[in-house]
CSV table of C-alpha atoms in Angstrom, one decimal:
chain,number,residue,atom,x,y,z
A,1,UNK,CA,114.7,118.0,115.5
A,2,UNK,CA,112.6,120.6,117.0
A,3,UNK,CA,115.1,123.0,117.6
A,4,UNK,CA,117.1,122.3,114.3
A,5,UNK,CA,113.6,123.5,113.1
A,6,UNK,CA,114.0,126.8,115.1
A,7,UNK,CA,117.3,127.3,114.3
A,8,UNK,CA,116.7,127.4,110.5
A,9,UNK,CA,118.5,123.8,110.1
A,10,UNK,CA,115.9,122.4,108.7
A,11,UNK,CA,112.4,123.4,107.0
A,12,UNK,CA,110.1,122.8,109.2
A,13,UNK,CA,108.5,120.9,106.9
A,14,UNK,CA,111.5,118.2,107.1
A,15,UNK,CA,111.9,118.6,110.4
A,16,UNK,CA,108.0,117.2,111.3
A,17,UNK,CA,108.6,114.4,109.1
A,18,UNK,CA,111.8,113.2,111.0
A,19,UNK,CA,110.0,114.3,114.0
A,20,UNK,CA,107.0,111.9,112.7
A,21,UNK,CA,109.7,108.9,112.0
A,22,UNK,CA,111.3,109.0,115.4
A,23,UNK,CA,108.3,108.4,117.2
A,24,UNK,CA,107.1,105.9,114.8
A,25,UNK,CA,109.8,104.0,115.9
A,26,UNK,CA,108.2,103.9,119.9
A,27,UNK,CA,105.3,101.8,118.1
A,28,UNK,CA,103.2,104.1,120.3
A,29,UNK,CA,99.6,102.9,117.8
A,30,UNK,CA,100.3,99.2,118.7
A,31,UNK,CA,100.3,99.7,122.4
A,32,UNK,CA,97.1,102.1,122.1
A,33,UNK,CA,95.5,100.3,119.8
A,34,UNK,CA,95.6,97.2,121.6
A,35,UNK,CA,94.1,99.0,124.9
A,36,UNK,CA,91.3,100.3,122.7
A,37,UNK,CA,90.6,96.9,121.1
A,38,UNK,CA,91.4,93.9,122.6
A,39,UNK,CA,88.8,91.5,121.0
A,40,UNK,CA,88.8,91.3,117.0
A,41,UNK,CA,93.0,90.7,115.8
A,42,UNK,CA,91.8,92.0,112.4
A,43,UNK,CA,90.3,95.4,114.3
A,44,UNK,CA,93.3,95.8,116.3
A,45,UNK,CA,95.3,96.0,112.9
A,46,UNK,CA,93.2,98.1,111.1
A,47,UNK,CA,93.1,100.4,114.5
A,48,UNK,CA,96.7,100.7,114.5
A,49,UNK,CA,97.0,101.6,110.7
A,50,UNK,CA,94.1,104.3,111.6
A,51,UNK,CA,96.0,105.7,114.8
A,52,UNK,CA,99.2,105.8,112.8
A,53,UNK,CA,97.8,107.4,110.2
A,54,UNK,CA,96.2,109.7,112.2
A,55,UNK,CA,99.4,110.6,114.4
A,56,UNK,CA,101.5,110.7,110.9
A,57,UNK,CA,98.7,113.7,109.7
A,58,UNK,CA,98.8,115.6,113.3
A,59,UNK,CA,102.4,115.8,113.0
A,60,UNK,CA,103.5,116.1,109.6
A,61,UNK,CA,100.2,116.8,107.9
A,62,UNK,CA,98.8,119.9,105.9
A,63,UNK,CA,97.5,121.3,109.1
A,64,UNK,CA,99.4,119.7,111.8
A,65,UNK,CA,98.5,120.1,115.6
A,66,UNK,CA,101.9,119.4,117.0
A,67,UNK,CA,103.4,122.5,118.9
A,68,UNK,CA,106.8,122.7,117.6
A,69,UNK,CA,108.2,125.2,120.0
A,70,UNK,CA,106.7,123.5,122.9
A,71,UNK,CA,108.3,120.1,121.9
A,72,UNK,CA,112.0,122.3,121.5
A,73,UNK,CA,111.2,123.8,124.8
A,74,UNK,CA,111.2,120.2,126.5
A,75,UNK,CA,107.5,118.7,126.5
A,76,UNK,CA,107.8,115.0,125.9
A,77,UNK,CA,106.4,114.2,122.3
A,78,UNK,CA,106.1,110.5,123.6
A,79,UNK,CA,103.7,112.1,126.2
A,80,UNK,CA,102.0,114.1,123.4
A,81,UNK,CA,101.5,111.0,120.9
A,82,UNK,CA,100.2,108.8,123.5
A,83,UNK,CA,97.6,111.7,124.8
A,84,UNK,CA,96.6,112.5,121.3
A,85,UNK,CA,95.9,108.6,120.0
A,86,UNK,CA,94.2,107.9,123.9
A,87,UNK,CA,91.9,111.3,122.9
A,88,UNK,CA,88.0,110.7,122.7
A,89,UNK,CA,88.5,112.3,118.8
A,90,UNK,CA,90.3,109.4,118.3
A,91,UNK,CA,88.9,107.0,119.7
A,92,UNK,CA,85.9,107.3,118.3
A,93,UNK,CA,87.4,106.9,115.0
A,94,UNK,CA,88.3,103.8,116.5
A,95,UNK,CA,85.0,102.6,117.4
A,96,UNK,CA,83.6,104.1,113.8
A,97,UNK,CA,86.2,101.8,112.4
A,98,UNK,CA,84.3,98.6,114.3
A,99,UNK,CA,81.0,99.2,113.2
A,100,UNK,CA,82.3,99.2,109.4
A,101,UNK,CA,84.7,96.3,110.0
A,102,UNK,CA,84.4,93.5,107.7
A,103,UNK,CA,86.8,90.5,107.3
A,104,UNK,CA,89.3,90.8,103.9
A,105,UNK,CA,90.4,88.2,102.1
A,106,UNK,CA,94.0,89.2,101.4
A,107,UNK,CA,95.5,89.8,105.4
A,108,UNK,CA,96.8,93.7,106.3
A,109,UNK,CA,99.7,92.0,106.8
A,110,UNK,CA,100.5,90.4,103.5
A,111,UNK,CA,103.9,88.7,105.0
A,112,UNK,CA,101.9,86.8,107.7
A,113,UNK,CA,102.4,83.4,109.6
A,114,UNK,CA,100.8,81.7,107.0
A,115,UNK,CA,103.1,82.1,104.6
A,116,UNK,CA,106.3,81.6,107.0
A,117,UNK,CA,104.1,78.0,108.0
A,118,UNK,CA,103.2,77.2,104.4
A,119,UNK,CA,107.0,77.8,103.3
A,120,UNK,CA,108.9,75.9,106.0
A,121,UNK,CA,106.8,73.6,107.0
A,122,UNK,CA,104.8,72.5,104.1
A,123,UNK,CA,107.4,73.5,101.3
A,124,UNK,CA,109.2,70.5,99.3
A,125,UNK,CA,112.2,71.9,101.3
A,126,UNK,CA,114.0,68.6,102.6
A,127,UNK,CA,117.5,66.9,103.0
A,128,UNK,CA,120.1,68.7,104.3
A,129,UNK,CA,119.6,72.2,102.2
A,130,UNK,CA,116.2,71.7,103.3
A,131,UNK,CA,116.7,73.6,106.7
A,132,UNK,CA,119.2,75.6,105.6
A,133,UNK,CA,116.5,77.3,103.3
A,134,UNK,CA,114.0,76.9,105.5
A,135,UNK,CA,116.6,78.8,108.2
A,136,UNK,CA,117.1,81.6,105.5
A,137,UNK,CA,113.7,82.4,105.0
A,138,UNK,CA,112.6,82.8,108.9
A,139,UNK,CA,115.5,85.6,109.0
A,140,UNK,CA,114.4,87.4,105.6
A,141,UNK,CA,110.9,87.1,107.5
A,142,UNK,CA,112.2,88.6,110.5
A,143,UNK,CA,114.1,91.2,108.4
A,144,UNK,CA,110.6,91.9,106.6
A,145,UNK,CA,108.7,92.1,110.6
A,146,UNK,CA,111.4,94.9,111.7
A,147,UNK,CA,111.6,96.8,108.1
A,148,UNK,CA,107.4,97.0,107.9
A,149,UNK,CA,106.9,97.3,111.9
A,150,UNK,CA,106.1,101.0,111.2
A,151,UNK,CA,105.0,100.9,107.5
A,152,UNK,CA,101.3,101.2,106.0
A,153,UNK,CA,99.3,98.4,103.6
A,154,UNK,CA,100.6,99.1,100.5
A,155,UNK,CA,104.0,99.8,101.6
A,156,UNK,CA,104.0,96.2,103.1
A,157,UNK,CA,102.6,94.9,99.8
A,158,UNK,CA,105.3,95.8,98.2
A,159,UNK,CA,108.0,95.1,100.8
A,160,UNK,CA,106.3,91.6,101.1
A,161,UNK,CA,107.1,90.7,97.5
A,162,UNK,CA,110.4,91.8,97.4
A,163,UNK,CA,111.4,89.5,100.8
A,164,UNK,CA,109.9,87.0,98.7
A,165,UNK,CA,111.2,87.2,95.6
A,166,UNK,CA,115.3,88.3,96.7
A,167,UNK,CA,114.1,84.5,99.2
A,168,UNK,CA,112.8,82.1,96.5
A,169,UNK,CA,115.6,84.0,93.5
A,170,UNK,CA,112.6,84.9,91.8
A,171,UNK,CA,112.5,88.2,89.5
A,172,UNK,CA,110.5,91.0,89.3
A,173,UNK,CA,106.6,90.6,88.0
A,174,UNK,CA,105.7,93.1,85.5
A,175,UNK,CA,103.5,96.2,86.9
A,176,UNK,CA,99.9,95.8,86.1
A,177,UNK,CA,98.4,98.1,87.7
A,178,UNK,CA,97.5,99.8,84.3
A,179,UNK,CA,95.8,96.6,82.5
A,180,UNK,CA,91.7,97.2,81.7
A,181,UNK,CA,91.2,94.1,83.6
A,182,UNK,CA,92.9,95.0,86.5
A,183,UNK,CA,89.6,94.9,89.1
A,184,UNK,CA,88.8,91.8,88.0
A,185,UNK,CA,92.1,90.0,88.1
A,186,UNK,CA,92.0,91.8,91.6
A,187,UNK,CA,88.8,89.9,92.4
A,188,UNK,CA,89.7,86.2,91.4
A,189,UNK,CA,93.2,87.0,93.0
A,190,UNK,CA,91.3,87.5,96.5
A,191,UNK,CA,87.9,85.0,96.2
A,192,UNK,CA,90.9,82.1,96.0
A,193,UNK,CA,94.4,81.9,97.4
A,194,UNK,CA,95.7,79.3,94.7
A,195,UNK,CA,94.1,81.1,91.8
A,196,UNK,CA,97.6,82.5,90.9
A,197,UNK,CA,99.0,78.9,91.3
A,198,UNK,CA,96.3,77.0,89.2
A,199,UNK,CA,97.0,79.9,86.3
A,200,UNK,CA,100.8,79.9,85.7
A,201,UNK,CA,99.9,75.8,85.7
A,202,UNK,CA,97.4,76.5,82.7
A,203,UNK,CA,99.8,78.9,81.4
A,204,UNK,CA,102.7,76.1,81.8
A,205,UNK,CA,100.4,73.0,80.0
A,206,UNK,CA,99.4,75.7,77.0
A,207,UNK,CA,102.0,77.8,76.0
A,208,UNK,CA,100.9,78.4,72.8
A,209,UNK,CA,97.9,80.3,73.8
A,210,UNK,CA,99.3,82.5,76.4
A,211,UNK,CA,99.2,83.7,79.3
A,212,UNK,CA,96.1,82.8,81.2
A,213,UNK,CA,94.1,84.9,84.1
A,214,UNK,CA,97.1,85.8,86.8
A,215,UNK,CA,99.8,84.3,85.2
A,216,UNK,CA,99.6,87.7,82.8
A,217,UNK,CA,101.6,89.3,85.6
A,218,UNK,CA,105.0,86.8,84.7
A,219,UNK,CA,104.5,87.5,81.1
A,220,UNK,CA,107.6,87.5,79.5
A,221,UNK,CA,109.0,85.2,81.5
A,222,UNK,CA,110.5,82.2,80.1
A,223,UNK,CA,109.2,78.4,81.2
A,224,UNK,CA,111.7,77.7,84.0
A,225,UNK,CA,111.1,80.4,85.7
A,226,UNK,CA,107.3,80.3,85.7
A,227,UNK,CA,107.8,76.5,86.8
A,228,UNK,CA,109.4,78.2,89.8
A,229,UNK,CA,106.7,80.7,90.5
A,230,UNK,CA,104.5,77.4,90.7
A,231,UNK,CA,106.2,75.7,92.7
A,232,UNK,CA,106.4,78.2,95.9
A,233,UNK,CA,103.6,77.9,98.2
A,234,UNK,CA,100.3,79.5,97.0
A,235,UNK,CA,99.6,81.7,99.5
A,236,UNK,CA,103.4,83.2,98.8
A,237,UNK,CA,102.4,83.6,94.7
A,238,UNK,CA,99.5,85.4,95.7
A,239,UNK,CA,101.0,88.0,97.7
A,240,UNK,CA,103.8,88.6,94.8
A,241,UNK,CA,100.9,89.0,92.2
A,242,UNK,CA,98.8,91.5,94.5
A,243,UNK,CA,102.3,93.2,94.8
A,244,UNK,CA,101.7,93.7,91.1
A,245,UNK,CA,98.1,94.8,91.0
A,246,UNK,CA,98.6,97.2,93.6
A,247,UNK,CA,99.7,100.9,92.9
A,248,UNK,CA,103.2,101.6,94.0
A,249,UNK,CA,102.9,104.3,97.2
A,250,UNK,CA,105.1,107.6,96.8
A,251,UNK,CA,108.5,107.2,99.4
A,252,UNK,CA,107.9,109.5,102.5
A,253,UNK,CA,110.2,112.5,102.8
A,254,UNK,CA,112.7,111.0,105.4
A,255,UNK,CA,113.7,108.6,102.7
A,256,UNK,CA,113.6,111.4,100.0
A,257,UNK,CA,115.9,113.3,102.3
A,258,UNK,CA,118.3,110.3,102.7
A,259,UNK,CA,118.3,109.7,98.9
A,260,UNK,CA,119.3,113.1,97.8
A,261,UNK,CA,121.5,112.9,100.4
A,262,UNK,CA,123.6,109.8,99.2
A,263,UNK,CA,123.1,111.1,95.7
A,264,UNK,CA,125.0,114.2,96.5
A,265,UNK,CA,127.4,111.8,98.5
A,266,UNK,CA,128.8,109.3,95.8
A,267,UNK,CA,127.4,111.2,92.1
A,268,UNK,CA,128.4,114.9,93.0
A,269,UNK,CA,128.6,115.0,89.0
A,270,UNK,CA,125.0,115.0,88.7
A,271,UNK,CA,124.9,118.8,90.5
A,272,UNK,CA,123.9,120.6,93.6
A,273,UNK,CA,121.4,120.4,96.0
A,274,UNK,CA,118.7,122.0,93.2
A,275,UNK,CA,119.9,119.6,90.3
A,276,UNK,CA,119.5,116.3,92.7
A,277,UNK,CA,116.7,117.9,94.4
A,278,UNK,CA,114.9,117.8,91.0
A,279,UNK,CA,115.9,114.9,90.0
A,280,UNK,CA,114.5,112.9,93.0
A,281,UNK,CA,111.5,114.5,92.5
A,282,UNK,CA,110.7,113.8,89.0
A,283,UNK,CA,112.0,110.0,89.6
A,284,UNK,CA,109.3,109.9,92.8
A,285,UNK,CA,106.7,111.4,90.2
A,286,UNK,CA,107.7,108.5,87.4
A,287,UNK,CA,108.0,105.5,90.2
A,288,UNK,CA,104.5,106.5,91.8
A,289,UNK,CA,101.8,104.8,90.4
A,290,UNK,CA,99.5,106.0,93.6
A,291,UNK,CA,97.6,109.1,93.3
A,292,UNK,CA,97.6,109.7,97.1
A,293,UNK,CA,99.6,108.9,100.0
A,294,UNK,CA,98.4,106.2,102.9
A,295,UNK,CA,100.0,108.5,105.5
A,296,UNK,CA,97.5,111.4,104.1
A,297,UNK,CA,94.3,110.4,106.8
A,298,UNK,CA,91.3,110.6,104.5
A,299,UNK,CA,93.4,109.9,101.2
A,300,UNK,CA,91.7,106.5,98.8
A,301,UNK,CA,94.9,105.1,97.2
A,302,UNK,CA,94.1,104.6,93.7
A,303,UNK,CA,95.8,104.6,90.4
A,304,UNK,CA,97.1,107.6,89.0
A,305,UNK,CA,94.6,108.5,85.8
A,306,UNK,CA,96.8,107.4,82.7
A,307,UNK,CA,97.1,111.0,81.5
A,308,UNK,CA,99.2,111.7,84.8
A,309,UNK,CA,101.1,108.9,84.3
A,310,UNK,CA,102.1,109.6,81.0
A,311,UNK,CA,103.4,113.2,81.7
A,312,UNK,CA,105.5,112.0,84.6
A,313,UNK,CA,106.9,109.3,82.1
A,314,UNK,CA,107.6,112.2,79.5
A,315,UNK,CA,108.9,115.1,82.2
A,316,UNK,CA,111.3,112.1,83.6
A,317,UNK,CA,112.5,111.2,80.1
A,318,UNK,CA,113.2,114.7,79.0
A,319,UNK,CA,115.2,115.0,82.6
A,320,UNK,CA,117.6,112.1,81.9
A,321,UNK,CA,118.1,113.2,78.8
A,322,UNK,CA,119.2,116.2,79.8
A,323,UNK,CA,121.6,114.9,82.5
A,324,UNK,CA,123.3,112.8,79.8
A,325,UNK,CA,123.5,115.6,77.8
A,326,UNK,CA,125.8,117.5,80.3
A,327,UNK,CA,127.8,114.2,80.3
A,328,UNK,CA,126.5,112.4,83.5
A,329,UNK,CA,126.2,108.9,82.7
A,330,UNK,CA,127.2,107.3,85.8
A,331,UNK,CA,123.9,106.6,87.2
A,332,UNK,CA,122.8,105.0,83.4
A,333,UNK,CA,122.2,106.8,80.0
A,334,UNK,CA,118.8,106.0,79.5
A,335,UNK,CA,115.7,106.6,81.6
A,336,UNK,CA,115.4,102.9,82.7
A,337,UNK,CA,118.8,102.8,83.8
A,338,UNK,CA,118.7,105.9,85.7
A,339,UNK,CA,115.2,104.9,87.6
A,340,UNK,CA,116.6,101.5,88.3
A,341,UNK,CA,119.4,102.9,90.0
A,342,UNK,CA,117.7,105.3,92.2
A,343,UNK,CA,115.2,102.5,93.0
A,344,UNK,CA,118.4,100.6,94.2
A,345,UNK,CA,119.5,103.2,96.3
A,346,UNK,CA,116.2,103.8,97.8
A,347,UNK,CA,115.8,100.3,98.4
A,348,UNK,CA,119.2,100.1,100.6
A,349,UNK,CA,117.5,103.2,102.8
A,350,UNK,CA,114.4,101.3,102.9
A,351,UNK,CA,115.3,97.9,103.8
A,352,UNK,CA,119.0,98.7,105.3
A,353,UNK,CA,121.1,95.3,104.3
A,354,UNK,CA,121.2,92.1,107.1
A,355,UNK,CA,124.9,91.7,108.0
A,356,UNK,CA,124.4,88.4,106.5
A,357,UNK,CA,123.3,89.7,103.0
A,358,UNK,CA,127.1,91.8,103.0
């Protein structure tokens, strides 16, 4: 990648991130982290998210430290990674991180043990589809571990809820992370693991007076399939709503480079490099309900202010429109369509299909 970079192959700007998302596949801030923390499981994660965070911004970042012609020249970027994460800069972040540590509520890994336990084990999953099901959703969970091995909290969030909902035949929750209660549906969500359970039951005994507390994030869906949602484990309802609450991250550039890429692969209709270039980026701008990035060290991931939100909802409406107008209406003919395409795509890049699911 390095000396694609040199040769003019790719911006350098591309050719860091791809640089950044080969060597995120050695797991390189597991291994250190775990020599830098060995006693607090909860620290080691947080560590690792810190380390790879901080590798992610030293390689890709707006003032990056990697040398790329020394790394086209043959130095070992391995060699590098590990030397930069094993620094004393580093590892004092580390140690900073332990002195502020305080337990969570809601795991870093929202796709934990528990819920594999709680759905296998102490699910109403019996008879002889009983371990069948209980066989399918051990390999979406394994899925899930490889797909988020190298991915960031929020990312895993979201991730998380998907494995769950494609594995229980669930939809989609509605995005809340616009409601005026959000922060303190946030805060009942994670002072009690069945609070999402015991309010799509309220919701279930009273329909006539709506949706109560959590169960605001199924709204609009009909009786049977809130009776489903309350009938998956508790721990597994909770992770689906904080899905919901939680701002949707933007996609980083290796998978905006592989979505243009099928874009211009299967709808060469919709234009050139500029026309899909633009495209992807207004549908990243429209899809992002984050105002920062997780893999930006420093960066608080918070909602975009409303304002923002609604002039990326405008500048992506007034884009559709103008692809239908040139008579591209294979990828949908209104601006839901379009998005929900895109997001289908991205989602193939993201979590590549298990031969099974083919």
């Amino acid at each position: 990648m390095a000396q694609a970079v040199l040769a003019g192959e790719l911006t350098e700007a591309e050719g860091r991130w791809k640089i950044a998302s080969i060597v995120l596949t050695e797991d390189i801030p597991a291994s250190v982290s775990r020599e830098i923390v060995s006693e607090n499981r909860q620290l080691q994660a947080d560590a690792e998210e810190h380390l790879r965070a901080l590798l992610i911004d030293k390689i890709a970042g707006t003032n990056p430290n990697l040398d790329v012609q020394r790394i086209a020249n043959g130095a070992s970027i391995s060699g590098w990674s590990r030397q930069l994460l094993r620094s004393p800069f580093a590892r004092f972040h580390v140690l900073e991180l332990g002195r502020g540590h305080k337990s969570r509520p809601i795991p870093v890994d929202p796709f934990d043990r528990k819920i594999v336990d709680s759905s296998c084990v102490d699910s109403e999953w019996s008879g002889p589809q009983g371990e069948e099901r209980a066989e399918s959703f051990l390999s979406a969970a394994a899925a899930y571990a490889k797909t988020a091995s190298n991915r960031r909290a929020n990312e895993r969030i979201h991730l998380s809820a998907r494995t769950l909902c494609r594995t229980y035949g669930l939809s989609s929750p509605r995005r809340c992370v616009y409601l005026p209660n959000r922060v303190a549906l946030l805060a009942r969500l994670e002072g009690d693991e069945c609070a999402v359970q015991d309010d799509v039951m309220d919701t279930i005994e009273d329909m006539d007076h709506g949706y109560r507390g959590l169960a605001v994030v199924f709204e609009g869906w009909s009786l049977a399939e809130l009776s489903e949602i309350a009938e998956v484990p508790a721990i597994a309802s909770q992770r689906i709503a904080l899905a919901a609450l939680t701002p949707s991250p933007p996609p980083v550039q290796p998978h905006c480079s592989a979505l243009r890429s099928a874009l211009l692969a299967s709808y060469p209709e919709v234009g050139g490099s500029h026309a899909v270039g633009g495209l992807v980026r207004r549908w990243v701008d429209v899809t992002t309900e984050a105002c920062g990035s997780e893999y930006r060290a420093g960066e608080a991931v918070e909602p975009k202010p409303a304002v923002q939100r609604a002039k990326d909802e405008l500048a992506w409406h007034q884009t559709v429109v103008s692809l239908v107008q040139r008579g591209v209406e294979s990828l949908g003919v209104t601006p839901a369509q379009v998005a929900q395409t895109l997001s289908a795509m991205m989602e193939t890049i993201i979590e590549p299909l298990q031969p099974s699911d083919r």
